[in-house]
Amino acid sequence: MSEVATRRGGTAGRRAAKAGAPLVQKRYITREIPLYELLDPAGIELIHQQSLTILEEIGIDFRDEPALALWRQAGADVRDQRVRIPRELLLAKLALAPSSFTQHARNPERSVVIGGRNTVFAPTYGSPFVRDFDNKRRYGTLADLQNFIKLTYMTPELHHSGGVICEPVDVAVPKRHLEIVYSHIRYSDKPFMGMVTAPNRAEDTVRLAEILFGADFVDRNAVLTSVLNCNSPMVWDATMLGALAIYARANQAVLVTPFIMAGAMSPAATAGSIAQLNAEVTAGIAYAQLVRPGAPMVYGNFVTTVSMQSGAPMMGTPEPAMMIYVTGQLARKYRLPLRTGGMLTGSKIADAQAAYESMATMLPTLMAGANFVLHSAGWLEAGLAAGYGKFMLDGDQIAMLQAFAKGMDLSSESLAMEAIREVGPGGHYLGCAHTQRNFKTAFYRSEIADNNSFEQWEAEGAKDANQRATEAAQRLLKTYEPPPLDPAIDEALQDFIQRRRRELPDNVT
Amino acid sequence: MSEVATRRGGTAGRRAAKAGAPLVQKRYITREIPLYELLDPAGIELIHQQSLTILEEIGIDFRDEPALALWRQAGADVRDQRVRIPRELLLAKLALAPSSFTQHARNPERSVVIGGRNTVFAPTYGSPFVRDFDNKRRYGTLADLQNFIKLTYMTPELHHSGGVICEPVDVAVPKRHLEIVYSHIRYSDKPFMGMVTAPNRAEDTVRLAEILFGADFVDRNAVLTSVLNCNSPMVWDATMLGALAIYARANQAVLVTPFIMAGAMSPAATAGSIAQLNAEVTAGIAYAQLVRPGAPMVYGNFVTTVSMQSGAPMMGTPEPAMMIYVTGQLARKYRLPLRTGGMLTGSKIADAQAAYESMATMLPTLMAGANFVLHSAGWLEAGLAAGYGKFMLDGDQIAMLQAFAKGMDLSSESLAMEAIREVGPGGHYLGCAHTQRNFKTAFYRSEIADNNSFEQWEAEGAKDANQRATEAAQRLLKTYEPPPLDPAIDEALQDFIQRRRRELPDNVT
């Protein structure tokens, strides 16, 4: 099997089927296809202007004294914790954020450019539960987290190791961040995320990154991309602002992302929800520029709608898809990188609902021009569970999106006029020279999809896609080999972690 | 429950849950969103010119004497069965086909406009097997076909009753077309398709349509849309040409559709496959214009890729998606209505594979500007099986696509500035007046997706989406009431069918 064929098809699955095959990583996507613009420029301007009016007239709460001081100093109208931001001030600060930046990995070949025509895929984030190898739901452990890090490392279509892929519930909360960050460094050489659940955990992440990359390098380069949420509507709280300030000051990237359940935390309306989200994001990014002008920030969008009957969040429905497209247009207007979308679903298991909803979110994500896609693989149950089967299924799908994003080859080899002439009416192409040259790379072939006959599928156990994918995850893990890590750096990381383990309490007090 | 809420949500499911609720049908989609153009005009011109060269230099086989005579008469270069068509001739004939036409239903409210910004959804077609209410695979029967016609009738998002949704294997082949056509007329009032498996079956379909609509009306209006396939590469055979001539002469619409497994029946290359398909379609439509200038024809595209390892067709992969977009651009170039896509999958069951592949086909179908979408609901196993669960799942998804196709509402009610002002930072929207006015219609709510808590889902039996959907199909069927049919017309239809039953043999000889 040639490397070319391996690159094109479902690499992870093929490796799993054939231990010892070389691990071929892929570069992040550079889109060669046009973006989809849902609204015309007048529509975007309408939402943009409404956001500016919201921030100028209604204002937004920054529940953090240092943040309020910075806003006062910058000339905003600050009363109690409410900050009203003149539109000129907001736009001037937004303009300081870079339109694109490199997040460095410890292996330079895995560094990613976030912005422009690039798309970087990262796995799911924050699940307390896993759906395990027996397709049972249970709490996540450190072993699960490390499994997901290893699977991500071995999935060429995932360019980023992510962060809290699942919660290692067997590790004490105050020390969990240390184990998570170390696991990403130890078991992968792809870029990873910083911890945000308390300012001191963000500090520890930056210290670990400094040990890994050198303090000077970290001050000059993004080596962490973390995710921080606004409390919608229109509240940035002290925990998030504390972490945001630490990362911005350290010149580290943040996905500034309101987490909105529209109808409860934003209006029961698509356009109004976007206008509010846009105000929240831009205020957060502008604030980061007050902390450190030029700090790399990503325009983040995470919106579900809420069922007014049950209160449950709904995903994969038409309104979040529209919002994904419109935030793409807004981010481009502000020349900011975009984080949106993912393989989102409310389904408890990797069934048809999970797949419909995931694709109905992920296709708009790609076509909207998302630059960073969290939750690209493994998400289940509105984020409450990370599934091994779902992870592999999603990985297969994003491999296909990468092929799609390359666009249609219009070379003469692809136009194949000579083959059409040679075969002629009533012939067939299986034997012709053009087919021999091209069949390995012409068409994507999934290793998880079953396209065999009914009889063969039945003879092989009539397994559904999730069963096959869960088995593929187990096989793939058996082939894992860690990337090399400098023993001196490893020792320094472990020394720091040992010290912090002693200093930190075992329980949140 | 207001009618507005019923229209927005999953209508069929809600009816199923609540027998006696009014059946609210939906108009076909008129897209208010932009289309997606994958290639630039130069790329489209390249493929267009290659197709013209194929037809002019290589030629295409028309294996039917009357067709060859018409081509000779029109000035094409005909040698044996090979027809070489000068590009000016081809384009002149193509230009005679209307860019849009109305297919009339026996209930005028269900008539559909095929072309322009409209999209019409029809169910799956041609499956010998069904996946039944026990999720078992078995041969289809007339009762199954009638069940699917009833379900289609009760699914507001399906605007067209389709044709051979599944094969009624319990009816003798030579008489099957009579039962199929009559079942559509009897159990639905939506527009339906004509039979194509032999010229005399096409004739019988036209006769039945004349009884239903009047011969004069049929001659002046499309009341049938049938599907005919080219034998790729580049062969139109006598069966298909016979049916095509009958329908064209009767001024009835045809989806002129090469059925291509790329790599076997077209080159192992995306661009070349499209160039060949484009030549095949345009030759077929031009021929129909020789039979009757102005006959309504639809540019059809049905392409899968073939796995060179197993020979199996592959669906939901990147290359067919690209081809869907490009045929949209080509059809618009020729000002022809487009048939493409659907909810296609190779999966044997309605699992995650089925849903990923279906959505990865259907979203491009909508965004490419498809005007007629066959296989919009129920397709499984590369078309070999029609599934009751899959039918309902797909119906739910296309309802969402219809909401998406309406685009984003930018009215002041949707921008919701007053609600944002009223609620303010740190508040919530659940109680505000704007939410009370809008919550029923703001966001699509699926009746099949389960977004409840894990605990509730488990307490309700931990059913997967296909189980829930299959049960919903059974519930919905129980609420079926036939639309009225004029008894005199019904009697005339039955008289014709009785006579033909006597005339036709029981076995194919």
CSV table of N, CA and C in Angstrom, one decimal, chain A residues 423-428, chain B residues 59-69 71 78-83 230-242 287:
chain,number,residue,atom,x,y,z
A,423,VAL,N,-11.8,4.4,-23.8
A,423,VAL,CA,-12.9,3.5,-23.4
A,423,VAL,C,-14.1,3.5,-24.3
A,424,GLY,N,-14.6,4.7,-24.6
A,424,GLY,CA,-15.6,4.9,-25.5
A,424,GLY,C,-17.0,4.4,-25.1
A,425,PRO,N,-18.1,4.6,-25.9
A,425,PRO,CA,-19.4,4.2,-25.5
A,425,PRO,C,-19.5,2.7,-25.3
A,426,GLY,N,-20.1,2.3,-24.2
A,426,GLY,CA,-20.4,0.9,-23.9
A,426,GLY,C,-19.2,0.1,-23.3
A,427,GLY,N,-18.0,0.8,-23.2
A,427,GLY,CA,-16.9,0.1,-22.6
A,427,GLY,C,-16.9,0.1,-21.0
A,428,HIS,N,-15.8,-0.2,-20.4
A,428,HIS,CA,-15.7,0.1,-19.0
A,428,HIS,C,-14.3,0.4,-18.6
B,59,GLY,N,-18.6,10.8,-29.7
B,59,GLY,CA,-20.0,10.4,-30.0
B,59,GLY,C,-20.6,9.6,-28.9
B,60,ILE,N,-21.9,9.3,-29.0
B,60,ILE,CA,-22.6,8.5,-28.0
B,60,ILE,C,-23.6,7.6,-28.7
B,61,ASP,N,-23.8,6.4,-28.1
B,61,ASP,CA,-24.6,5.4,-28.8
B,61,ASP,C,-26.1,5.6,-28.4
B,62,PHE,N,-26.9,5.6,-29.4
B,62,PHE,CA,-28.4,5.6,-29.3
B,62,PHE,C,-28.8,4.3,-29.9
B,63,ARG,N,-29.1,3.3,-29.1
B,63,ARG,CA,-29.4,1.9,-29.5
B,63,ARG,C,-30.9,1.7,-29.8
B,64,ASP,N,-31.4,2.5,-30.8
B,64,ASP,CA,-32.8,2.6,-31.0
B,64,ASP,C,-33.0,3.2,-32.4
B,65,GLU,N,-33.6,2.4,-33.3
B,65,GLU,CA,-33.7,2.9,-34.7
B,65,GLU,C,-34.4,4.3,-34.8
B,66,PRO,N,-35.6,4.4,-34.2
B,66,PRO,CA,-36.3,5.7,-34.3
B,66,PRO,C,-35.4,6.9,-33.8
B,67,ALA,N,-34.7,6.7,-32.8
B,67,ALA,CA,-33.8,7.7,-32.3
B,67,ALA,C,-32.7,8.1,-33.3
B,68,LEU,N,-32.1,7.1,-33.9
B,68,LEU,CA,-31.1,7.3,-34.9
B,68,LEU,C,-31.6,8.1,-36.1
B,69,ALA,N,-32.9,7.7,-36.4
B,69,ALA,CA,-33.5,8.4,-37.6
B,69,ALA,C,-33.7,9.9,-37.3
B,71,TRP,N,-32.0,11.7,-35.1
B,71,TRP,CA,-30.6,12.4,-35.1
B,71,TRP,C,-30.1,12.7,-36.5
B,78,VAL,N,-24.3,10.2,-38.0
B,78,VAL,CA,-24.7,9.0,-37.4
B,78,VAL,C,-24.0,7.8,-38.2
B,79,ARG,N,-23.3,7.0,-37.5
B,79,ARG,CA,-22.7,5.8,-38.1
B,79,ARG,C,-23.0,4.6,-37.2
B,80,ASP,N,-23.6,3.6,-37.8
B,80,ASP,CA,-24.2,2.5,-37.0
B,80,ASP,C,-25.0,3.1,-35.9
B,81,GLN,N,-24.7,2.8,-34.7
B,81,GLN,CA,-25.5,3.3,-33.6
B,81,GLN,C,-24.9,4.5,-32.9
B,82,ARG,N,-23.7,4.9,-33.4
B,82,ARG,CA,-22.9,6.0,-32.9
B,82,ARG,C,-23.4,7.3,-33.4
B,83,VAL,N,-23.7,8.3,-32.5
B,83,VAL,CA,-24.2,9.6,-32.9
B,83,VAL,C,-23.1,10.6,-32.5
B,230,CYS,N,-29.2,6.7,-18.3
B,230,CYS,CA,-28.2,6.3,-19.4
B,230,CYS,C,-27.4,5.1,-18.9
B,231,ASN,N,-27.0,4.2,-19.8
B,231,ASN,CA,-26.1,3.2,-19.5
B,231,ASN,C,-24.7,3.7,-19.7
B,232,SER,N,-24.1,4.2,-18.6
B,232,SER,CA,-22.8,4.8,-18.8
B,232,SER,C,-21.7,3.7,-18.9
B,233,PRO,N,-20.7,3.9,-19.7
B,233,PRO,CA,-20.4,5.2,-20.5
B,233,PRO,C,-21.2,5.2,-21.8
B,234,MET,N,-22.0,6.3,-22.0
B,234,MET,CA,-22.3,6.8,-23.3
B,234,MET,C,-23.2,5.9,-24.1
B,235,VAL,N,-24.1,5.2,-23.4
B,235,VAL,CA,-25.1,4.4,-24.2
B,235,VAL,C,-26.5,4.7,-23.7
B,236,TRP,N,-27.4,5.1,-24.6
B,236,TRP,CA,-28.8,5.2,-24.3
B,236,TRP,C,-29.4,4.0,-25.0
B,237,ASP,N,-30.1,3.1,-24.2
B,237,ASP,CA,-30.6,1.9,-24.8
B,237,ASP,C,-32.1,2.0,-25.2
B,238,ALA,N,-32.6,1.0,-25.9
B,238,ALA,CA,-33.9,1.0,-26.5
B,238,ALA,C,-35.0,1.1,-25.5
B,239,THR,N,-34.9,0.4,-24.4
B,239,THR,CA,-35.9,0.5,-23.3
B,239,THR,C,-36.0,1.9,-22.8
B,240,MET,N,-34.9,2.5,-22.5
B,240,MET,CA,-35.0,3.9,-21.9
B,240,MET,C,-35.4,4.9,-23.0
B,241,LEU,N,-34.9,4.7,-24.2
B,241,LEU,CA,-35.2,5.7,-25.3
B,241,LEU,C,-36.7,5.5,-25.7
B,242,GLY,N,-37.2,4.3,-25.6
B,242,GLY,CA,-38.6,4.1,-25.9
B,242,GLY,C,-39.5,4.8,-24.9
B,287,TYR,N,-32.1,15.0,-27.3
B,287,TYR,CA,-32.9,14.0,-28.1
B,287,TYR,C,-34.4,14.2,-27.8
